[in-house]
Amino acid sequence: MSHLTIRGGSRLRGEAGIQGAKNSVLPILAATLLTADQVELRGCPRLRDVDASIHILRDLGCKASWEGENVLLVDTRGLSGCAVSEHLMREMRSSAIFLGAILARCGQAELSYPGGCELGPRPIDLHLSGLRDLGAEIDDAGGVLHCKAPRLKGREIVLSLPSVGATENLMLAACGAGGITTIVGAAREPEIVDLQRFLTACGARVSGAGTSTVSVEGGRRLHGCTYTIMPDRIAAATYLCAAASAGGEIFLRGAREEHLSTVTAVLREAGCSIRSDEKGIACACRDRLTAVCPVRTAPYPGFPTDAQAILMAALLKSRGATVFEENLFANRYRHVDELSRMGANIRVFGRVAVVTGVDALHSAPVRCTDLRGGAALCVAALAAEGETSVREIGHIDRGYQDLAGDLRRLGADILRTEN
C-alpha cells in the first residue's frame, strides 16, 4: 500500500493554494441529478470520495469526465436508473446524499445504508423522517432503502439537531416537491451555503442557508450551469496546524478565515500570528506553543469536529495541558494511540481527551485510522525527531487532493511512495 515518509524538524515556509471543499462538492455532485442537463464544476478536487460519487453517477446512466486539472463536466440527461448498488454505497458515508436527489428526479429510489470512516454511529434517521414528511414512502427492511414518492409535497420540517447531511438531503428533495418546504433547525455550515448557491445558479429558489431556517420553493425546472466550488476550510485548517506544529511562516492562497474562525482563534491563543485578507491567510509560528482553553467540538459555527484531531496534533509539544471534548462522534479519538507511539502524552476519558505537552516527539511507524486522524499524524510527524512512516493513507486520499505535495510546497520534507 502507498505510504508517506516524513522527516521532521524542518520549519515550514512558502505558499500553497487550497483545494475545493470535499464537503461541498459531494452534495453538489448529487444535486446535478436535479438538472437533467450538463454542469461544469470548477475547482473540483480529485479525491477518492469524488471518484466514488462519479461512479454512482455513471452507474445511474449519467456522464462525468475531467477537463483539465480540476474541472469536472457532469451530464445527467441520460439518467436511466434509480438504484445505487451496495458496493458503491459502502465507499463513503455521504453517499446517502444521493437519496433526496434521486427521489426528486425519479419519484423512487433504492439504496443500501452508506459506509465511510468508522467514527461511531451516524444514523440517517433524520434524513428518512424528513423525506417521509415530504410524502416519501420508505421501507428500510434488510438494510436496503426502498423509497417511493410519485409526488413530494412541501411542508415545514423541524430537525431535532442540526444535521448537515439531513439538511442537504432535504434541500435536494424539496427542489422536486410541490410548494414551499421550510427546514427548521437546519445546519449552518458554509458548505450548505455553497449548495444553495449552486442550486440558485441552476434556477432553484432557495434561501436561508447559513441560518437555522432554510426555505425551498420546489417544482421549478432546473438547468445546468458553470460553478466554482468553495475552498476547503478543513484543508486550510490542516496546513495552519502543520505550521503551528513545525513552526515557520506560510501563506494559504484562497483560504477564507471567516469559514474557520474558531480554529484560527485557538491557534492565536496558542501563540501563532495569523493575518487574513481577500487573497488568503498568512500564519507565522515562531515560538513553542502554549496550551489553550478547553476545545469543545460543536455544530457550526462552533469548533469543527473535523479539525479536532489536527489541532490536537499541533499542540503535542505545547507548554501545559489542553482539554478536548468531542461532542459529535463517539469514536473520534482513534488517532490517539498512534500519536502516543510518537511520544505524545494523551489521556482519554470517554468523550474527553487531555493533551499534556511534551518536550520532544520521536519518529515511529504509524497508520491512518480515518481521514482526519491520518492528517493529524502528518501534522505531528512534522514536529517529530527522525523519519516517520505513515501508512494506510487511502483514508487521507478521501479528503486531500495532494497532501504530500501541498506540504512539500510549504517546505516539509515529505515523500509519497506508491507500492
mmCIF file with all atom_site columns, C-alpha atoms in Angstrom, residues 204-328:
data_model
loop_
_atom_site.group_PDB
_atom_site.id
_atom_site.type_symbol
_atom_site.label_atom_id
_atom_site.label_alt_id
_atom_site.label_comp_id
_atom_site.label_asym_id
_atom_site.label_entity_id
_atom_site.label_seq_id
_atom_site.pdbx_PDB_ins_code
_atom_site.Cartn_x
_atom_site.Cartn_y
_atom_site.Cartn_z
_atom_site.occupancy
_atom_site.B_iso_or_equiv
_atom_site.pdbx_formal_charge
_atom_site.auth_seq_id
_atom_site.auth_comp_id
_atom_site.auth_asym_id
_atom_site.auth_atom_id
_atom_site.pdbx_PDB_model_num
ATOM 1   C CA . ALA A 1 204 ? -33.846 26.926 -7.958  1.00 0.00 ? 204 ALA A CA 1
ATOM 2   C CA . ARG A 1 205 ? -35.352 29.247 -5.361  1.00 0.00 ? 205 ARG A CA 1
ATOM 3   C CA . VAL A 1 206 ? -33.583 28.506 -2.096  1.00 0.00 ? 206 VAL A CA 1
ATOM 4   C CA . SER A 1 207 ? -32.948 30.940 0.740   1.00 0.00 ? 207 SER A CA 1
ATOM 5   C CA . GLY A 1 208 ? -31.789 30.975 4.343   1.00 0.00 ? 208 GLY A CA 1
ATOM 6   C CA . ALA A 1 209 ? -28.690 28.774 4.062   1.00 0.00 ? 209 ALA A CA 1
ATOM 7   C CA . GLY A 1 210 ? -26.228 29.782 6.769   1.00 0.00 ? 210 GLY A CA 1
ATOM 8   C CA . THR A 1 211 ? -29.100 30.339 9.208   1.00 0.00 ? 211 THR A CA 1
ATOM 9   C CA . SER A 1 212 ? -31.158 27.803 11.135  1.00 0.00 ? 212 SER A CA 1
ATOM 10  C CA . THR A 1 213 ? -34.120 28.107 8.739   1.00 0.00 ? 213 THR A CA 1
ATOM 11  C CA . VAL A 1 214 ? -33.833 27.173 5.056   1.00 0.00 ? 214 VAL A CA 1
ATOM 12  C CA . SER A 1 215 ? -36.696 27.706 2.612   1.00 0.00 ? 215 SER A CA 1
ATOM 13  C CA . VAL A 1 216 ? -37.066 25.938 -0.749  1.00 0.00 ? 216 VAL A CA 1
ATOM 14  C CA . GLU A 1 217 ? -39.710 26.730 -3.356  1.00 0.00 ? 217 GLU A CA 1
ATOM 15  C CA . GLY A 1 218 ? -39.973 23.450 -5.236  1.00 0.00 ? 218 GLY A CA 1
ATOM 16  C CA . GLY A 1 219 ? -41.357 22.331 -8.541  1.00 0.00 ? 219 GLY A CA 1
ATOM 17  C CA . ARG A 1 220 ? -39.134 24.535 -10.702 1.00 0.00 ? 220 ARG A CA 1
ATOM 18  C CA . ARG A 1 221 ? -37.352 23.147 -13.765 1.00 0.00 ? 221 ARG A CA 1
ATOM 19  C CA . LEU A 1 222 ? -33.604 23.354 -13.153 1.00 0.00 ? 222 LEU A CA 1
ATOM 20  C CA . HIS A 1 223 ? -30.906 23.814 -15.776 1.00 0.00 ? 223 HIS A CA 1
ATOM 21  C CA . GLY A 1 224 ? -27.163 23.321 -15.993 1.00 0.00 ? 224 GLY A CA 1
ATOM 22  C CA . CYS A 1 225 ? -24.577 25.932 -15.068 1.00 0.00 ? 225 CYS A CA 1
ATOM 23  C CA . THR A 1 226 ? -20.885 26.599 -14.551 1.00 0.00 ? 226 THR A CA 1
ATOM 24  C CA . TYR A 1 227 ? -19.980 26.757 -10.879 1.00 0.00 ? 227 TYR A CA 1
ATOM 25  C CA . THR A 1 228 ? -16.805 27.087 -8.800  1.00 0.00 ? 228 THR A CA 1
ATOM 26  C CA . ILE A 1 229 ? -16.561 25.046 -5.590  1.00 0.00 ? 229 ILE A CA 1
ATOM 27  C CA . MET A 1 230 ? -15.673 26.962 -2.406  1.00 0.00 ? 230 MET A CA 1
ATOM 28  C CA . PRO A 1 231 ? -12.213 26.411 -0.819  1.00 0.00 ? 231 PRO A CA 1
ATOM 29  C CA . ASP A 1 232 ? -11.866 23.584 1.694   1.00 0.00 ? 232 ASP A CA 1
ATOM 30  C CA . ARG A 1 233 ? -11.812 25.040 5.201   1.00 0.00 ? 233 ARG A CA 1
ATOM 31  C CA . ILE A 1 234 ? -10.574 21.784 6.792   1.00 0.00 ? 234 ILE A CA 1
ATOM 32  C CA . ALA A 1 235 ? -7.673  21.530 4.357   1.00 0.00 ? 235 ALA A CA 1
ATOM 33  C CA . ALA A 1 236 ? -6.812  25.123 5.280   1.00 0.00 ? 236 ALA A CA 1
ATOM 34  C CA . ALA A 1 237 ? -7.063  24.260 8.992   1.00 0.00 ? 237 ALA A CA 1
ATOM 35  C CA . THR A 1 238 ? -4.753  21.286 8.395   1.00 0.00 ? 238 THR A CA 1
ATOM 36  C CA . TYR A 1 239 ? -1.977  23.414 6.877   1.00 0.00 ? 239 TYR A CA 1
ATOM 37  C CA . LEU A 1 240 ? -2.354  26.092 9.555   1.00 0.00 ? 240 LEU A CA 1
ATOM 38  C CA . CYS A 1 241 ? -1.931  23.381 12.200  1.00 0.00 ? 241 CYS A CA 1
ATOM 39  C CA . ALA A 1 242 ? 1.034   21.994 10.256  1.00 0.00 ? 242 ALA A CA 1
ATOM 40  C CA . ALA A 1 243 ? 2.744   25.388 10.538  1.00 0.00 ? 243 ALA A CA 1
ATOM 41  C CA . ALA A 1 244 ? 1.830   25.552 14.221  1.00 0.00 ? 244 ALA A CA 1
ATOM 42  C CA . SER A 1 245 ? 3.353   22.110 14.765  1.00 0.00 ? 245 SER A CA 1
ATOM 43  C CA . ALA A 1 246 ? 6.578   22.556 12.796  1.00 0.00 ? 246 ALA A CA 1
ATOM 44  C CA . GLY A 1 247 ? 6.941   26.305 13.216  1.00 0.00 ? 247 GLY A CA 1
ATOM 45  C CA . GLY A 1 248 ? 7.548   28.692 10.373  1.00 0.00 ? 248 GLY A CA 1
ATOM 46  C CA . GLU A 1 249 ? 5.649   31.132 8.190   1.00 0.00 ? 249 GLU A CA 1
ATOM 47  C CA . ILE A 1 250 ? 3.193   30.188 5.424   1.00 0.00 ? 250 ILE A CA 1
ATOM 48  C CA . PHE A 1 251 ? 0.519   31.694 3.193   1.00 0.00 ? 251 PHE A CA 1
ATOM 49  C CA . LEU A 1 252 ? -2.588  29.779 2.132   1.00 0.00 ? 252 LEU A CA 1
ATOM 50  C CA . ARG A 1 253 ? -3.892  31.197 -1.129  1.00 0.00 ? 253 ARG A CA 1
ATOM 51  C CA . GLY A 1 254 ? -7.680  31.246 -1.378  1.00 0.00 ? 254 GLY A CA 1
ATOM 52  C CA . ALA A 1 255 ? -8.346  30.255 2.245   1.00 0.00 ? 255 ALA A CA 1
ATOM 53  C CA . ARG A 1 256 ? -11.180 32.132 3.941   1.00 0.00 ? 256 ARG A CA 1
ATOM 54  C CA . GLU A 1 257 ? -10.781 32.852 7.631   1.00 0.00 ? 257 GLU A CA 1
ATOM 55  C CA . GLU A 1 258 ? -14.485 33.533 8.098   1.00 0.00 ? 258 GLU A CA 1
ATOM 56  C CA . HIS A 1 259 ? -15.064 29.817 7.458   1.00 0.00 ? 259 HIS A CA 1
ATOM 57  C CA . LEU A 1 260 ? -12.651 28.633 10.174  1.00 0.00 ? 260 LEU A CA 1
ATOM 58  C CA . SER A 1 261 ? -12.519 31.472 12.677  1.00 0.00 ? 261 SER A CA 1
ATOM 59  C CA . THR A 1 262 ? -12.870 29.100 15.655  1.00 0.00 ? 262 THR A CA 1
ATOM 60  C CA . VAL A 1 263 ? -9.698  27.296 14.545  1.00 0.00 ? 263 VAL A CA 1
ATOM 61  C CA . THR A 1 264 ? -7.695  30.469 13.965  1.00 0.00 ? 264 THR A CA 1
ATOM 62  C CA . ALA A 1 265 ? -8.865  31.827 17.331  1.00 0.00 ? 265 ALA A CA 1
ATOM 63  C CA . VAL A 1 266 ? -7.413  28.777 19.106  1.00 0.00 ? 266 VAL A CA 1
ATOM 64  C CA . LEU A 1 267 ? -4.153  28.988 17.160  1.00 0.00 ? 267 LEU A CA 1
ATOM 65  C CA . ARG A 1 268 ? -3.809  32.661 18.080  1.00 0.00 ? 268 ARG A CA 1
ATOM 66  C CA . GLU A 1 269 ? -4.405  31.747 21.712  1.00 0.00 ? 269 GLU A CA 1
ATOM 67  C CA . ALA A 1 270 ? -1.648  29.126 21.408  1.00 0.00 ? 270 ALA A CA 1
ATOM 68  C CA . GLY A 1 271 ? 0.818   31.738 20.165  1.00 0.00 ? 271 GLY A CA 1
ATOM 69  C CA . CYS A 1 272 ? 0.510   31.861 16.368  1.00 0.00 ? 272 CYS A CA 1
ATOM 70  C CA . SER A 1 273 ? 0.308   35.120 14.449  1.00 0.00 ? 273 SER A CA 1
ATOM 71  C CA . ILE A 1 274 ? -2.459  34.960 11.834  1.00 0.00 ? 274 ILE A CA 1
ATOM 72  C CA . ARG A 1 275 ? -3.493  37.573 9.285   1.00 0.00 ? 275 ARG A CA 1
ATOM 73  C CA . SER A 1 276 ? -6.063  37.262 6.526   1.00 0.00 ? 276 SER A CA 1
ATOM 74  C CA . ASP A 1 277 ? -7.465  39.221 3.613   1.00 0.00 ? 277 ASP A CA 1
ATOM 75  C CA . GLU A 1 278 ? -9.407  38.510 0.434   1.00 0.00 ? 278 GLU A CA 1
ATOM 76  C CA . LYS A 1 279 ? -6.377  36.673 -1.033  1.00 0.00 ? 279 LYS A CA 1
ATOM 77  C CA . GLY A 1 280 ? -5.914  34.149 1.765   1.00 0.00 ? 280 GLY A CA 1
ATOM 78  C CA . ILE A 1 281 ? -4.476  33.516 5.223   1.00 0.00 ? 281 ILE A CA 1
ATOM 79  C CA . ALA A 1 282 ? -0.910  34.105 6.479   1.00 0.00 ? 282 ALA A CA 1
ATOM 80  C CA . CYS A 1 283 ? 0.284   32.219 9.552   1.00 0.00 ? 283 CYS A CA 1
ATOM 81  C CA . ALA A 1 284 ? 3.552   32.626 11.476  1.00 0.00 ? 284 ALA A CA 1
ATOM 82  C CA . CYS A 1 285 ? 4.566   30.401 14.396  1.00 0.00 ? 285 CYS A CA 1
ATOM 83  C CA . ARG A 1 286 ? 7.984   31.320 15.795  1.00 0.00 ? 286 ARG A CA 1
ATOM 84  C CA . ASP A 1 287 ? 7.988   30.008 19.357  1.00 0.00 ? 287 ASP A CA 1
ATOM 85  C CA . ARG A 1 288 ? 6.835   26.966 21.281  1.00 0.00 ? 288 ARG A CA 1
ATOM 86  C CA . LEU A 1 289 ? 3.046   26.920 21.561  1.00 0.00 ? 289 LEU A CA 1
ATOM 87  C CA . THR A 1 290 ? 1.178   27.190 24.859  1.00 0.00 ? 290 THR A CA 1
ATOM 88  C CA . ALA A 1 291 ? -1.827  25.185 25.999  1.00 0.00 ? 291 ALA A CA 1
ATOM 89  C CA . VAL A 1 292 ? -5.249  26.681 25.340  1.00 0.00 ? 292 VAL A CA 1
ATOM 90  C CA . CYS A 1 293 ? -8.663  26.788 26.998  1.00 0.00 ? 293 CYS A CA 1
ATOM 91  C CA . PRO A 1 294 ? -10.809 23.644 26.590  1.00 0.00 ? 294 PRO A CA 1
ATOM 92  C CA . VAL A 1 295 ? -11.651 22.870 22.964  1.00 0.00 ? 295 VAL A CA 1
ATOM 93  C CA . ARG A 1 296 ? -15.203 21.591 22.566  1.00 0.00 ? 296 ARG A CA 1
ATOM 94  C CA . THR A 1 297 ? -16.458 20.420 19.184  1.00 0.00 ? 297 THR A CA 1
ATOM 95  C CA . ALA A 1 298 ? -19.908 21.627 18.170  1.00 0.00 ? 298 ALA A CA 1
ATOM 96  C CA . PRO A 1 299 ? -22.040 22.211 15.081  1.00 0.00 ? 299 PRO A CA 1
ATOM 97  C CA . TYR A 1 300 ? -21.058 25.254 13.030  1.00 0.00 ? 300 TYR A CA 1
ATOM 98  C CA . PRO A 1 301 ? -20.261 27.983 13.998  1.00 0.00 ? 301 PRO A CA 1
ATOM 99  C CA . GLY A 1 302 ? -18.669 26.020 16.849  1.00 0.00 ? 302 GLY A CA 1
ATOM 100 C CA . PHE A 1 303 ? -15.298 24.293 16.669  1.00 0.00 ? 303 PHE A CA 1
ATOM 101 C CA . PRO A 1 304 ? -15.401 21.732 13.821  1.00 0.00 ? 304 PRO A CA 1
ATOM 102 C CA . THR A 1 305 ? -15.076 18.070 14.737  1.00 0.00 ? 305 THR A CA 1
ATOM 103 C CA . ASP A 1 306 ? -13.071 17.577 11.533  1.00 0.00 ? 306 ASP A CA 1
ATOM 104 C CA . ALA A 1 307 ? -10.325 19.819 12.937  1.00 0.00 ? 307 ALA A CA 1
ATOM 105 C CA . GLN A 1 308 ? -10.169 18.244 16.403  1.00 0.00 ? 308 GLN A CA 1
ATOM 106 C CA . ALA A 1 309 ? -7.511  15.595 15.694  1.00 0.00 ? 309 ALA A CA 1
ATOM 107 C CA . ILE A 1 310 ? -5.474  18.023 13.590  1.00 0.00 ? 310 ILE A CA 1
ATOM 108 C CA . LEU A 1 311 ? -5.350  20.701 16.295  1.00 0.00 ? 311 LEU A CA 1
ATOM 109 C CA . MET A 1 312 ? -4.553  18.050 18.910  1.00 0.00 ? 312 MET A CA 1
ATOM 110 C CA . ALA A 1 313 ? -1.506  17.045 16.876  1.00 0.00 ? 313 ALA A CA 1
ATOM 111 C CA . ALA A 1 314 ? -0.347  20.665 16.684  1.00 0.00 ? 314 ALA A CA 1
ATOM 112 C CA . LEU A 1 315 ? -0.441  21.011 20.485  1.00 0.00 ? 315 LEU A CA 1
ATOM 113 C CA . LEU A 1 316 ? 1.514   17.854 21.368  1.00 0.00 ? 316 LEU A CA 1
ATOM 114 C CA . LYS A 1 317 ? 4.654   19.870 22.234  1.00 0.00 ? 317 LYS A CA 1
ATOM 115 C CA . SER A 1 318 ? 2.895   22.858 23.782  1.00 0.00 ? 318 SER A CA 1
ATOM 116 C CA . ARG A 1 319 ? 3.555   24.163 27.272  1.00 0.00 ? 319 ARG A CA 1
ATOM 117 C CA . GLY A 1 320 ? 0.870   22.945 29.678  1.00 0.00 ? 320 GLY A CA 1
ATOM 118 C CA . ALA A 1 321 ? -2.223  20.801 29.170  1.00 0.00 ? 321 ALA A CA 1
ATOM 119 C CA . THR A 1 322 ? -5.215  21.245 26.863  1.00 0.00 ? 322 THR A CA 1
ATOM 120 C CA . VAL A 1 323 ? -8.593  19.554 27.291  1.00 0.00 ? 323 VAL A CA 1
ATOM 121 C CA . PHE A 1 324 ? -10.527 18.378 24.244  1.00 0.00 ? 324 PHE A CA 1
ATOM 122 C CA . GLU A 1 325 ? -14.195 17.453 24.397  1.00 0.00 ? 325 GLU A CA 1
ATOM 123 C CA . GLU A 1 326 ? -15.644 15.606 21.386  1.00 0.00 ? 326 GLU A CA 1
ATOM 124 C CA . ASN A 1 327 ? -19.406 16.136 21.267  1.00 0.00 ? 327 ASN A CA 1
ATOM 125 C CA . LEU A 1 328 ? -20.322 14.885 17.792  1.00 0.00 ? 328 LEU A CA 1
#
